Short mmCIF file of C-alpha atoms in Angstrom, two decimals:
data_model
loop_
_atom_site.label_atom_id
_atom_site.label_comp_id
_atom_site.label_asym_id
_atom_site.label_seq_id
_atom_site.Cartn_x
_atom_site.Cartn_y
_atom_site.Cartn_z
CA MET A 9 18.77 7.26 -2.96
CA MET A 10 16.98 9.02 0.19
CA CYS A 11 20.16 7.62 2.68
CA ALA A 12 22.90 8.28 -0.30
CA ILE A 13 21.92 11.86 -0.14
CA ARG A 14 22.11 12.57 3.73
CA ALA A 15 25.10 9.76 3.97
CA GLY A 16 27.03 11.73 1.17
CA ARG A 17 25.77 15.35 2.88
CA ARG A 18 27.94 14.08 5.07
CA GLY A 19 31.21 13.58 3.72
CA ARG A 20 30.97 10.13 3.78
CA SER A 21 31.60 7.93 -0.17
CA VAL A 22 29.03 6.68 -0.92
CA THR A 23 27.86 3.84 -3.58
CA VAL A 24 24.92 3.40 -4.25
CA LEU A 25 24.18 -0.46 -6.23
CA ASP A 26 20.68 -1.34 -8.27
CA HIS A 27 20.40 -4.54 -10.56
CA ALA A 28 18.16 -2.60 -12.02
CA ALA A 29 18.34 -0.55 -15.98
CA ALA A 30 17.10 3.56 -14.26
CA PRO A 31 17.41 4.34 -10.91
CA GLY A 32 13.81 4.93 -8.88
CA GLU A 33 11.50 2.28 -10.83
CA LYS A 34 8.85 1.99 -8.49
CA ILE A 35 8.33 5.53 -8.08
CA ARG A 36 7.69 5.96 -11.53
CA ILE A 37 5.11 3.64 -11.84
CA SER A 38 3.26 4.82 -8.72
CA GLY A 39 0.18 6.74 -8.79
CA GLY A 40 -0.89 5.74 -12.50
CA GLY A 41 2.40 8.15 -13.09
CA ARG A 42 2.18 10.76 -11.03
CA CYS A 43 3.79 9.19 -7.80
CA ASN A 44 1.97 9.97 -5.07
CA PHE A 45 4.82 11.13 -2.75
CA THR A 46 4.03 11.42 0.72
CA ASN A 47 0.95 11.78 2.58
CA ILE A 48 0.37 15.07 5.49
CA ASN A 49 -1.46 12.78 7.86
CA ALA A 50 1.42 10.59 7.61
CA GLY A 51 1.70 8.74 11.04
CA PRO A 52 2.74 5.95 13.60
CA LYS A 53 -1.19 4.88 13.19
CA ASN A 54 -1.07 4.68 9.26
CA PHE A 55 1.52 1.60 9.76
CA LEU A 56 1.44 -1.51 10.60
CA SER A 57 3.85 -4.08 12.29
CA ALA A 58 4.69 -6.11 14.70
CA ASN A 59 5.44 -3.24 17.38
CA PRO A 60 3.52 -0.14 16.00
CA HIS A 61 5.84 1.81 18.08
CA PHE A 62 9.58 1.30 16.00
CA ALA A 63 8.42 3.43 13.21
CA LYS A 64 8.07 6.68 15.85
CA SER A 65 11.76 8.33 15.60
CA ALA A 66 12.53 8.13 12.07
CA LEU A 67 8.68 9.49 10.67
CA ALA A 68 9.19 12.29 13.71
CA ARG A 69 12.63 12.70 12.46
CA PHE A 70 11.53 13.59 8.32
CA THR A 71 8.70 14.01 8.23
CA PRO A 72 6.15 14.73 5.14
CA GLN A 73 6.78 18.31 5.38
CA ASP A 74 10.64 17.43 4.88
CA PHE A 75 9.97 16.24 1.24
CA ILE A 76 7.08 18.59 0.85
CA ALA A 77 10.32 21.30 1.00
CA MET A 78 12.78 19.25 -0.76
CA VAL A 79 10.04 19.12 -3.24
CA GLU A 80 8.72 22.80 -3.51
CA ARG A 81 12.80 23.47 -4.06
CA TYR A 82 12.77 21.49 -6.77
CA GLY A 83 9.88 23.55 -8.48
CA ILE A 84 7.54 20.22 -8.83
CA ALA A 85 4.07 21.40 -9.35
CA TRP A 86 1.88 19.05 -6.62
CA HIS A 87 -1.84 18.98 -5.65
CA GLU A 88 -2.99 16.89 -2.42
CA LYS A 89 -6.36 14.45 -3.59
CA THR A 90 -8.34 12.68 -1.51
CA LEU A 91 -7.77 12.07 2.64
CA GLY A 92 -4.04 13.99 2.56
CA GLN A 93 -2.61 12.12 -0.21
CA LEU A 94 -0.14 14.40 -2.30
CA PHE A 95 0.82 14.02 -6.08
CA CYS A 96 2.99 15.08 -9.12
CA ASP A 97 1.37 17.33 -10.99
CA GLU A 98 3.47 16.35 -14.07
CA SER A 99 5.40 13.31 -13.77
CA ALA A 100 6.53 10.80 -11.22
CA LYS A 101 9.67 10.94 -13.19
CA ASP A 102 9.84 14.54 -11.61
CA ILE A 103 10.88 12.72 -7.98
CA ILE A 104 13.29 10.50 -9.39
CA ARG A 105 14.79 13.02 -11.32
CA MET A 106 15.12 15.18 -8.17
CA LEU A 107 16.61 12.16 -6.37
CA VAL A 108 19.33 11.84 -8.88
CA ASP A 109 20.03 15.03 -8.81
CA GLU A 110 20.06 15.40 -5.16
CA MET A 111 22.64 12.11 -4.94
CA ARG A 112 24.78 13.69 -8.65
CA SER A 113 25.25 16.60 -6.24
CA ALA A 114 26.34 15.12 -2.80
CA SER A 115 28.99 12.94 -5.08
CA VAL A 116 27.26 9.40 -4.90
CA ASP A 117 28.51 6.97 -7.10
CA LEU A 118 25.31 5.05 -8.50
CA ARG A 119 25.79 1.66 -10.62
CA LEU A 120 22.83 0.42 -12.25
CA ARG A 121 22.79 -3.52 -13.85
CA THR A 122 24.80 -4.24 -10.78
CA GLU A 123 24.63 -7.94 -9.73
CA ILE A 124 24.92 -8.59 -5.96
CA ALA A 125 26.62 -11.90 -5.70
CA SER A 126 27.19 -12.30 -1.87
CA VAL A 127 27.60 -10.04 0.78
CA GLU A 128 29.92 -10.69 3.95
CA ARG A 129 31.98 -9.82 7.25
CA HIS A 130 35.34 -8.59 6.49
CA GLY A 131 37.28 -7.02 9.38
CA ASP A 132 34.86 -4.45 10.77
CA GLY A 133 33.20 -3.88 7.74
CA PHE A 134 31.40 -5.65 5.23
CA ARG A 135 32.90 -7.09 1.45
CA ILE A 136 30.67 -7.03 -1.30
CA HIS A 137 30.91 -9.45 -4.71
CA ALA A 138 29.61 -7.44 -7.24
CA SER A 139 29.58 -8.01 -10.75
CA ASP A 140 31.77 -5.14 -11.82
CA GLY A 141 34.47 -6.24 -8.85
CA PRO A 142 34.13 -6.44 -4.91
CA ILE A 143 33.41 -3.72 -2.51
CA ASP A 144 34.89 -2.97 0.97
CA ALA A 145 32.91 -0.60 3.27
CA THR A 146 32.72 0.28 6.66
CA SER A 147 28.65 0.29 6.36
CA LEU A 148 26.37 -1.33 4.65
CA VAL A 149 22.72 -0.06 3.99
CA ILE A 150 19.96 -3.20 2.68
CA ALA A 151 17.65 -0.78 0.64
CA SER A 152 16.14 -3.44 -1.88
CA GLY A 153 12.59 -3.75 -0.96
CA GLY A 154 10.57 -6.56 -0.78
CA LYS A 155 8.73 -8.79 -3.08
CA SER A 156 5.94 -7.28 -4.51
CA ILE A 157 5.84 -6.33 -8.30
CA PRO A 158 8.62 -9.27 -9.69
CA LYS A 159 8.61 -7.79 -12.93
CA MET A 160 9.66 -5.04 -12.10
CA GLY A 161 12.74 -6.71 -10.69
CA ALA A 162 11.39 -7.44 -6.41
CA SER A 163 12.46 -10.23 -4.34
CA GLY A 164 13.73 -11.70 -1.22
CA PHE A 165 17.37 -10.27 -1.58
CA ALA A 166 16.63 -8.63 1.88
CA TYR A 167 15.36 -11.79 3.89
CA ARG A 168 18.18 -13.51 2.39
CA ILE A 169 20.86 -11.52 4.07
CA ALA A 170 19.22 -11.16 7.19
CA GLU A 171 19.02 -15.04 7.17
CA GLN A 172 22.74 -15.24 6.48
CA PHE A 173 23.48 -12.81 9.88
CA SER A 174 20.54 -14.61 11.64
CA LEU A 175 18.23 -11.67 11.96
CA PRO A 176 14.48 -12.69 12.56
CA VAL A 177 12.62 -11.93 9.80
CA VAL A 178 8.73 -11.29 10.60
CA GLU A 179 6.60 -13.62 8.48
CA THR A 180 6.34 -12.00 4.87
CA ARG A 181 2.91 -11.60 2.47
CA PRO A 182 1.25 -9.42 -0.13
CA GLY A 183 -0.20 -6.41 1.00
CA LEU A 184 -2.44 -3.71 -0.50
CA VAL A 185 -3.50 -6.37 -3.17
CA PRO A 186 -6.46 -7.09 -4.65
CA LEU A 187 -8.65 -10.41 -2.85
CA THR A 188 -9.90 -12.35 -4.96
CA ILE A 189 -13.43 -14.89 -4.20
CA GLU A 190 -14.19 -18.83 -4.64
CA PRO A 191 -15.26 -19.66 -8.80
CA SER A 192 -19.42 -19.81 -7.92
CA LEU A 193 -20.08 -16.47 -6.45
CA LEU A 194 -16.95 -14.82 -9.04
CA GLN A 195 -19.36 -16.22 -11.85
CA ARG A 196 -22.29 -14.55 -9.83
CA LEU A 197 -20.61 -11.69 -9.75
CA THR A 198 -18.44 -11.71 -13.18
CA PRO A 199 -21.41 -9.09 -15.15
CA LEU A 200 -20.40 -6.90 -12.08
CA SER A 201 -16.74 -6.13 -13.58
CA GLY A 202 -15.54 -2.78 -13.98
CA ILE A 203 -18.78 -1.66 -11.24
CA ALA A 204 -17.11 1.00 -8.71
CA ALA A 205 -18.91 2.70 -5.96
CA PRO A 206 -18.31 4.36 -2.30
CA ALA A 207 -18.04 1.68 0.14
CA GLU A 208 -16.96 1.16 3.60
CA ILE A 209 -15.03 -2.28 4.16
CA ARG A 210 -14.74 -3.89 7.69
CA HIS A 211 -12.83 -6.69 9.07
CA GLY A 212 -12.65 -6.53 12.85
CA LYS A 213 -12.37 -3.85 14.53
CA THR A 214 -10.66 -1.79 11.22
CA SER A 215 -12.59 -0.18 9.24
CA PHE A 216 -11.95 2.41 5.86
CA ARG A 217 -14.05 4.16 3.68
CA GLU A 218 -12.64 4.13 0.09
CA ALA A 219 -14.24 3.13 -3.71
CA LEU A 220 -14.68 -0.34 -4.43
CA LEU A 221 -13.99 -2.03 -7.89
CA PHE A 222 -15.55 -5.51 -9.03
CA THR A 223 -13.24 -6.91 -10.98
CA HIS A 224 -13.47 -10.50 -13.79
CA ARG A 225 -10.79 -11.84 -10.48
CA GLY A 226 -12.86 -10.68 -7.64
CA LEU A 227 -12.54 -7.39 -5.53
CA SER A 228 -10.23 -4.68 -5.35
CA GLY A 229 -10.16 -0.54 -5.28
CA PRO A 230 -8.89 1.52 -2.72
CA ALA A 231 -11.06 0.40 0.23
CA ILE A 232 -10.19 -3.63 -0.87
CA LEU A 233 -6.54 -2.60 -0.64
CA GLN A 234 -6.13 -1.29 2.69
CA ILE A 235 -8.84 -3.95 4.08
CA SER A 236 -5.99 -6.11 2.68
CA SER A 237 -3.28 -5.88 4.82
CA TYR A 238 -5.11 -7.22 7.50
CA TRP A 239 -7.51 -10.00 6.29
CA ARG A 240 -6.06 -13.27 6.27
CA GLU A 241 -6.97 -16.20 4.96
CA GLY A 242 -10.44 -17.49 6.03
CA ASP A 243 -11.05 -14.25 7.33
CA GLU A 244 -14.47 -12.63 6.80
CA ILE A 245 -15.03 -9.30 5.57
CA SER A 246 -18.18 -6.44 5.29
CA ILE A 247 -19.11 -5.03 2.33
CA GLY A 248 -21.11 -1.62 3.18
CA ILE A 249 -21.81 0.07 -0.27
CA GLU A 250 -22.84 3.92 -0.13
CA PRO A 251 -21.90 3.90 3.71
CA ASP A 252 -23.60 7.13 3.78
CA ILE A 253 -27.08 6.50 2.79
CA ASP A 254 -29.94 4.83 4.58
CA VAL A 255 -30.47 2.40 1.73
CA PHE A 256 -33.16 1.46 4.51
CA GLU A 257 -34.87 4.27 4.40
CA ARG A 258 -34.23 5.57 1.42
CA LEU A 259 -36.45 2.47 -0.38
CA LYS A 260 -39.33 3.49 2.15
CA ALA A 261 -39.12 6.48 0.86
CA ALA A 262 -39.48 5.24 -2.90
CA ARG A 263 -42.40 3.37 -1.83
CA GLN A 264 -43.62 5.76 -0.23
CA ALA A 265 -43.33 7.74 -3.45
CA ASN A 266 -44.53 5.48 -6.29
CA GLY A 267 -45.67 1.73 -4.97
CA ARG A 268 -45.96 0.95 -8.52
CA GLN A 269 -42.19 0.99 -9.46
CA SER A 270 -39.92 -2.08 -9.25
CA ALA A 271 -37.66 -2.52 -7.03
CA GLN A 272 -34.38 -3.05 -8.72
CA THR A 273 -35.95 0.75 -10.09
CA ALA A 274 -35.71 2.02 -6.56
CA LEU A 275 -32.44 0.92 -5.90
CA ALA A 276 -31.28 2.09 -9.03
CA GLU A 277 -31.60 5.61 -8.05
CA ILE A 278 -29.11 4.64 -5.06
CA LEU A 279 -26.17 1.74 -7.46
CA PRO A 280 -25.63 1.93 -10.35
CA LYS A 281 -28.14 -0.49 -12.90
CA ARG A 282 -26.39 -3.03 -13.19
CA LEU A 283 -25.40 -3.36 -9.23
CA ALA A 284 -29.25 -2.65 -8.81
CA GLN A 285 -30.13 -5.43 -10.53
CA HIS A 286 -27.41 -8.20 -9.30
CA VAL A 287 -28.82 -7.45 -5.46
CA VAL A 288 -32.42 -7.63 -5.95
CA GLU A 289 -32.06 -10.79 -8.59
CA ALA A 290 -29.61 -11.99 -5.59
CA GLU A 291 -32.42 -11.37 -3.09
CA GLU A 292 -34.97 -13.07 -5.71
CA MET A 293 -37.73 -9.74 -4.76
CA ASP A 294 -40.15 -10.17 -7.22
CA GLY A 295 -43.00 -7.46 -7.72
CA ASN A 296 -44.16 -3.81 -7.21
CA MET A 297 -42.01 -1.82 -4.28
CA ALA A 298 -45.95 -1.45 -2.78
CA ASP A 299 -45.71 -5.22 -2.76
CA GLN A 300 -42.61 -5.23 -0.31
CA SER A 301 -43.07 -5.16 3.40
CA ASP A 302 -40.37 -3.37 5.40
CA LYS A 303 -38.70 -6.97 6.93
CA ARG A 304 -38.34 -7.32 2.94
CA LEU A 305 -37.32 -3.58 2.57
CA GLN A 306 -34.46 -4.08 5.14
CA ARG A 307 -32.55 -7.26 3.87
CA LEU A 308 -32.43 -5.98 0.56
CA ALA A 309 -30.95 -2.87 2.65
CA ALA A 310 -28.59 -5.18 4.31
CA SER A 311 -27.64 -6.96 1.74
CA VAL A 312 -26.89 -3.17 0.22
CA GLN A 313 -24.43 -2.23 3.50
CA ASP A 314 -23.44 -5.42 5.46
CA TRP A 315 -22.80 -8.00 2.60
CA ARG A 316 -20.50 -10.24 4.27
CA ILE A 317 -17.63 -11.97 2.13
CA LYS A 318 -14.91 -14.66 2.81
CA PRO A 319 -12.34 -13.78 -0.07
CA SER A 320 -10.65 -17.13 -1.23
CA GLY A 321 -7.25 -15.24 -0.97
CA SER A 322 -5.53 -12.25 -3.26
CA GLU A 323 -3.69 -11.87 -6.02
CA GLY A 324 -0.30 -12.32 -4.64
CA TYR A 325 2.93 -10.64 -4.97
CA ARG A 326 2.14 -10.14 -8.58
CA THR A 327 -0.35 -7.17 -7.93
CA ALA A 328 0.69 -6.21 -4.04
CA GLU A 329 1.86 -2.76 -3.98
CA VAL A 330 3.38 -3.49 -0.69
CA THR A 331 4.88 -6.57 1.26
CA LEU A 332 3.50 -7.02 4.61
CA GLY A 333 6.51 -8.16 7.54
CA GLY A 334 9.93 -8.29 7.32
CA ILE A 335 13.13 -8.25 9.14
CA ASP A 336 11.91 -7.75 12.59
CA THR A 337 12.36 -4.88 14.11
CA ALA A 338 13.53 -6.31 17.56
CA CYS A 339 16.83 -6.31 16.19
CA LEU A 340 17.25 -2.63 14.75
CA ASP A 341 17.53 0.63 16.79
CA SER A 342 15.01 2.69 15.37
CA ARG A 343 16.83 6.13 15.63
CA SER A 344 19.06 4.45 13.47
CA MET A 345 17.43 1.31 11.84
CA GLN A 346 21.32 -0.42 12.56
CA VAL A 347 21.53 -3.74 13.61
CA LYS A 348 22.16 -3.58 17.30
CA THR A 349 24.18 -6.81 17.10
CA ILE A 350 26.47 -5.60 14.39
CA PRO A 351 27.64 -2.69 14.09
CA GLY A 352 27.85 -1.35 10.43
CA LEU A 353 25.09 -3.20 8.81
CA PHE A 354 21.35 -1.22 8.29
CA PHE A 355 17.71 -2.49 6.91
CA ILE A 356 15.65 0.66 5.48
CA GLY A 357 12.01 0.54 4.05
CA GLU A 358 9.95 -1.97 2.73
CA CYS A 359 12.01 -4.79 3.85
CA VAL A 360 11.45 -3.42 7.36
CA ASP A 361 8.59 -5.21 9.11
CA VAL A 362 6.58 -1.90 8.76
CA THR A 363 3.89 -1.18 6.25
CA GLY A 364 1.79 1.31 5.51
CA TRP A 365 -1.32 2.63 4.59
CA LEU A 366 -1.95 2.81 0.87
CA GLY A 367 -1.97 6.49 -0.21
CA GLY A 368 1.80 7.47 0.31
CA TYR A 369 2.52 6.35 3.85
CA ASN A 370 4.70 3.57 1.97
CA PHE A 371 6.90 6.81 -0.11
CA GLN A 372 7.43 8.24 3.40
CA TRP A 373 8.22 6.01 5.01
CA ALA A 374 10.85 5.03 3.11
CA TRP A 375 12.50 8.89 2.97
CA ALA A 376 12.05 8.89 6.97
CA SER A 377 13.97 5.29 7.44
CA GLY A 378 16.25 6.76 4.70
CA HIS A 379 17.27 9.87 5.72
CA VAL A 380 17.53 8.56 9.46
CA ALA A 381 20.41 5.76 8.59
CA GLY A 382 21.84 8.23 5.95
CA GLU A 383 22.29 10.55 9.37
CA ALA A 384 24.25 6.98 10.76
CA ALA A 385 25.90 4.85 8.16
#
């Protein structure tokens, strides 16, 4: 939609083909229905790619402030949550209406419920065999996203087109996705399902501080979703619950203040009660606080703030918010998103090997890559 708007404003004759029944379905469900439409901190550092510099050009040429200006022009009320995340006050549908109105004013032809049978090179351009007949075009932009959330119509269409034109594709896998844990540990953690707590999740040199959520399948919450994009099967992650609290010092203070209380009671002053109970039972810590040595309290604190775990996998594309990997950026011009060896062919958005953090970054990449392609297509 962003690409179509910009190309239409340039006087190009633009047709958007969408197999969905309504435009912008992933926008509609995003941000709990409020659409986390950008992040004011968006920059290359917030994206994963085999080429970390590739996103710089597009992100610099269409910034979060540019999208905010469009939102405000339409009178859409918005607010900032934590960490620079911007949401609609009312509904994600406001963003969809804005983009559809922009396309209409740019004379863009939007065709919904349109299936693509095949794409082929035709003279100096392309022929698209669609369910409502063939279309010839001098420029073709593939903006079909990745594999995440297939129930919303996501597919590997873009990768199939890339393969058809002999373009390299970086291995794809689910990103921003809950992690699962092996059955025996999951059984022990099942009573914690639904508990959330502030946490720092670490993988190698990468760490995120946001909420952790225990689920009936494993671990979720923003901190887990963030680290999942860096985690690989077989890797270990470290979880530090309540990272802004020195748990060991708090436990020592509790021992001095009331040595007759149990370790579970003392820990429940810091953690949710069920979580405190689980940690103390896992450490087999009996007796009152007065009975606990510094060494035992340190071990208890470590089990809270340096819990090492090796996830067994992820929930996959079914719940993944994005697809990691994609069309290799080495074959694209970063200024236009055009395939270097095939004039007129462009790939933009999630199908490209550029994946943002959680929090509005992937939408900003969609707006930015769409805008620059629209200026060139």
